Amino acid sequence: MSLYGAAKAVVTPATRVMWPQRVEGREHIPASGPVILAANHLSVIDPLFIGVACPRQVRFIAKRELFDESTWAKRLLARGLRALGPLSVDRRPGQSAQEAMDNSLGVLESGEVFGIFPEGTRSPDGRLYRGQTGLAWLALTTGAPVVPVALAGTGRILPPGRKMPSFNRVGVRFGEPVDLSPWKGQAGRARPRREATDAIMDAIAKLSGQERVLRFAASVKAELEQR
């Protein structure tokens, strides 16, 4: 058994005891080759549940706050995430978005599964916000299929400001790969990237049942902080 497999064998039952999970659509994940899992983003611990639910190892470009160990609860979650990695973590200040995309490209070129949250940050209110077009660039550049993923219930486990996680049921639903053939070969053009990203976000919304918001989550969060 690989180190990842051994870690997952420990982490998976532990998370399922604490947070009973209903997983649907695993059959939509190709058994081999590069795959992009594009998910809605409700909580800092979303990668943990995607990693547990996916039958293959998932790589993420993760933010440092995912590994905050300021409380015992966050410490457990952070270590669970690391065990399900190895997560590719950006710890260098000032790293550009293009550099992050280049790292992601390397994962896909190696034939691995790459997990991404196209909203770029957690939803401030549970709705589904506009996706960033780096997702479409990756998909159209590599030809990797994009499997939409809908998470439910994770936002209530450890919302901002909570120190103790709640014990809540979690749903993870994988959908059929999104048909991006209308935009094949157009990764270098802005409008096709936007249209392809919107198609992926539509697929996520159909799975999750979330209301769509045609704004970026980061902009809405900035406005809320100013208020």
C-alpha positions as semicolon CSV with decimal commas, in nm:
position;residue;x (nm);y (nm);z (nm)
1;M;0,000;0,000;0,000
2;S;0,130;0,349;-0,085
3;L;0,189;0,611;0,183
4;Y;-0,115;0,797;0,051
5;G;-0,325;0,481;0,061
6;A;-0,220;0,410;0,419
7;A;-0,300;0,766;0,527
8;K;-0,637;0,756;0,355
9;A;-0,719;0,425;0,521
10;V;-0,682;0,600;0,858
11;V;-0,834;0,939;0,774
12;T;-1,141;0,813;0,585
13;P;-1,311;0,614;0,865
14;A;-1,230;0,886;1,118
15;T;-1,398;1,156;0,912
16;R;-1,697;0,935;0,837
17;V;-1,753;0,874;1,206
18;M;-1,742;1,246;1,284
19;W;-1,924;1,360;0,971
20;P;-2,143;1,093;0,807
21;Q;-2,108;1,129;0,431
22;R;-2,325;1,055;0,133
23;V;-2,121;1,027;-0,185
24;E;-2,274;1,003;-0,531
25;G;-2,135;0,979;-0,882
26;R;-1,793;0,826;-0,825
27;E;-1,839;0,644;-1,155
28;H;-1,796;0,976;-1,338
29;I;-1,429;0,997;-1,235
30;P;-1,204;0,833;-1,499
31;A;-0,999;0,547;-1,356
32;S;-0,677;0,683;-1,503
33;G;-0,531;0,985;-1,677
34;P;-0,552;1,356;-1,595
35;V;-0,876;1,482;-1,442
36;I;-0,987;1,817;-1,303
37;L;-1,235;1,814;-1,014
38;A;-1,405;2,156;-1,007
39;A;-1,601;2,212;-0,685
40;N;-1,805;2,472;-0,505
41;H;-1,632;2,612;-0,197
42;L;-1,814;2,638;0,136
43;S;-1,546;2,568;0,399
44;V;-1,170;2,555;0,453
45;I;-1,204;2,180;0,503
46;D;-1,366;2,109;0,165
47;P;-1,045;1,947;0,028
48;L;-1,059;1,690;0,306
49;F;-1,401;1,563;0,200
50;I;-1,317;1,561;-0,169
51;G;-1,001;1,363;-0,091
52;V;-1,195;1,110;0,115
53;A;-1,473;1,072;-0,143
54;C;-1,256;1,044;-0,455
55;P;-1,125;0,693;-0,533
56;R;-0,802;0,845;-0,671
57;Q;-0,545;1,071;-0,506
58;V;-0,633;1,439;-0,548
59;R;-0,379;1,721;-0,561
60;F;-0,470;2,076;-0,462
61;I;-0,297;2,412;-0,473
62;A;-0,389;2,507;-0,118
63;K;-0,380;2,833;0,071
64;R;-0,183;2,860;0,393
65;E;-0,497;2,917;0,601
66;L;-0,602;2,560;0,529
67;F;-0,317;2,455;0,758
68;D;-0,391;2,687;1,049
69;E;-0,318;2,495;1,371
70;S;-0,418;2,765;1,619
71;T;-0,671;2,535;1,792
72;W;-0,677;2,161;1,851
73;A;-0,971;2,120;1,613
74;K;-0,798;2,306;1,332
75;R;-0,481;2,111;1,405
76;L;-0,661;1,781;1,353
77;L;-0,818;1,903;1,030
78;A;-0,490;2,044;0,898
79;R;-0,307;1,719;0,965
80;G;-0,586;1,522;0,803
81;L;-0,549;1,736;0,492
82;R;-0,173;1,686;0,486
83;A;-0,217;1,311;0,523
84;L;-0,452;1,303;0,224
85;G;-0,209;1,511;0,017
86;P;0,053;1,541;-0,054
87;L;-0,108;1,879;-0,109
88;S;0,088;2,128;-0,314
89;V;0,098;2,430;-0,085
90;D;0,196;2,782;-0,182
91;R;0,400;2,924;0,107
92;R;0,591;3,186;-0,092
93;P;0,468;3,544;-0,056
94;G;0,389;3,712;-0,384
95;Q;0,350;3,399;-0,592
96;S;0,159;3,494;-0,907
97;A;-0,158;3,331;-1,030
98;Q;0,031;3,219;-1,342
99;E;0,288;3,036;-1,130
100;A;0,006;2,858;-0,949
101;M;-0,142;2,760;-1,287
102;D;0,198;2,630;-1,398
103;N;0,214;2,408;-1,089
104;S;-0,138;2,284;-1,164
105;L;-0,038;2,216;-1,523
106;G;0,244;1,994;-1,400
107;V;0,000;1,785;-1,195
108;L;-0,222;1,725;-1,498
109;E;0,068;1,656;-1,732
110;S;0,170;1,383;-1,487
111;G;-0,170;1,219;-1,537
112;E;-0,297;1,299;-1,187
113;V;-0,623;1,430;-1,045
114;F;-0,625;1,802;-0,974
115;G;-0,882;1,959;-0,741
116;I;-0,975;2,323;-0,784
117;F;-1,228;2,567;-0,638
118;P;-1,302;2,799;-0,933
119;E;-1,467;3,061;-0,711
120;G;-1,119;3,127;-0,575
121;T;-1,236;3,166;-0,216
122;R;-1,513;3,042;0,008
123;S;-1,864;3,160;-0,065
124;P;-1,956;3,437;0,182
125;D;-2,322;3,334;0,197
126;G;-2,365;2,983;0,057
127;R;-2,442;3,093;-0,298
128;L;-2,232;2,997;-0,600
129;Y;-2,016;3,282;-0,729
130;R;-1,849;3,348;-1,061
131;G;-1,567;3,115;-1,159
132;Q;-1,216;3,227;-1,242
133;T;-1,109;3,148;-1,597
134;G;-0,781;2,981;-1,499
135;L;-0,991;2,665;-1,471
136;A;-1,086;2,677;-1,839
137;W;-0,728;2,758;-1,936
138;L;-0,610;2,442;-1,761
139;A;-0,880;2,225;-1,914
140;L;-0,843;2,358;-2,268
141;T;-0,463;2,353;-2,253
142;T;-0,432;1,995;-2,129
143;G;-0,750;1,840;-2,267
144;A;-0,819;1,696;-1,921
145;P;-1,188;1,622;-1,854
146;V;-1,356;1,846;-1,598
147;V;-1,576;1,666;-1,345
148;P;-1,806;1,906;-1,155
149;V;-1,832;1,846;-0,780
150;A;-2,101;1,967;-0,540
151;L;-2,035;1,979;-0,167
152;A;-2,314;2,018;0,087
153;G;-2,306;2,061;0,463
154;T;-1,937;2,146;0,496
155;G;-2,006;2,515;0,558
156;R;-2,175;2,434;0,889
157;I;-1,887;2,231;1,031
158;L;-1,626;2,499;1,085
159;P;-1,755;2,841;0,971
160;P;-1,537;3,153;1,020
161;G;-1,505;3,236;1,388
162;R;-1,594;2,890;1,518
163;K;-1,328;2,714;1,726
164;M;-1,506;2,383;1,778
165;P;-1,630;2,192;1,471
166;S;-1,990;2,081;1,467
167;F;-2,088;1,726;1,376
168;N;-2,286;1,760;1,060
169;R;-2,377;1,535;0,768
170;V;-2,186;1,598;0,447
171;G;-2,278;1,536;0,085
172;V;-2,033;1,500;-0,204
173;R;-2,174;1,463;-0,554
174;F;-1,965;1,408;-0,868
175;G;-2,127;1,489;-1,203
176;E;-2,064;1,386;-1,559
177;P;-1,762;1,552;-1,725
178;V;-1,855;1,888;-1,877
179;D;-1,855;1,902;-2,258
180;L;-1,596;2,166;-2,347
181;S;-1,565;2,067;-2,714
182;P;-1,715;2,399;-2,839
183;W;-1,406;2,577;-2,704
184;K;-1,139;2,321;-2,795
185;G;-0,809;2,478;-2,898
186;Q;-0,909;2,824;-2,772
187;A;-0,728;2,836;-2,438
188;G;-0,547;3,152;-2,545
189;R;-0,863;3,356;-2,603
190;A;-1,041;3,536;-2,321
191;R;-1,401;3,499;-2,436
192;P;-1,388;3,120;-2,492
193;R;-1,222;3,081;-2,151
194;R;-1,506;3,276;-1,989
195;E;-1,774;3,080;-2,173
196;A;-1,615;2,746;-2,087
197;T;-1,578;2,847;-1,721
198;D;-1,944;2,954;-1,709
199;A;-2,046;2,616;-1,852
200;I;-1,855;2,442;-1,573
201;M;-2,013;2,667;-1,309
202;D;-2,357;2,590;-1,453
203;A;-2,283;2,219;-1,411
204;I;-2,177;2,271;-1,048
205;A;-2,493;2,474;-0,978
206;K;-2,710;2,201;-1,129
207;L;-2,552;1,947;-0,893
208;S;-2,554;2,164;-0,581
209;G;-2,882;2,350;-0,627
210;Q;-2,710;2,674;-0,527
211;E;-2,822;3,013;-0,648
212;R;-2,578;3,159;-0,902
213;V;-2,423;3,501;-0,845
214;L;-2,255;3,668;-1,144
215;R;-1,992;3,837;-0,930
216;F;-1,661;3,723;-0,786
217;A;-1,676;3,603;-0,425
218;A;-1,357;3,791;-0,338
219;S;-1,515;4,123;-0,441
220;V;-1,823;4,061;-0,229
221;K;-1,608;3,964;0,069
222;A;-1,406;4,283;0,035
223;E;-1,724;4,491;0,037
224;L;-1,852;4,311;0,347
225;E;-1,523;4,373;0,529
226;Q;-1,537;4,744;0,447
227;R;-1,883;4,765;0,598
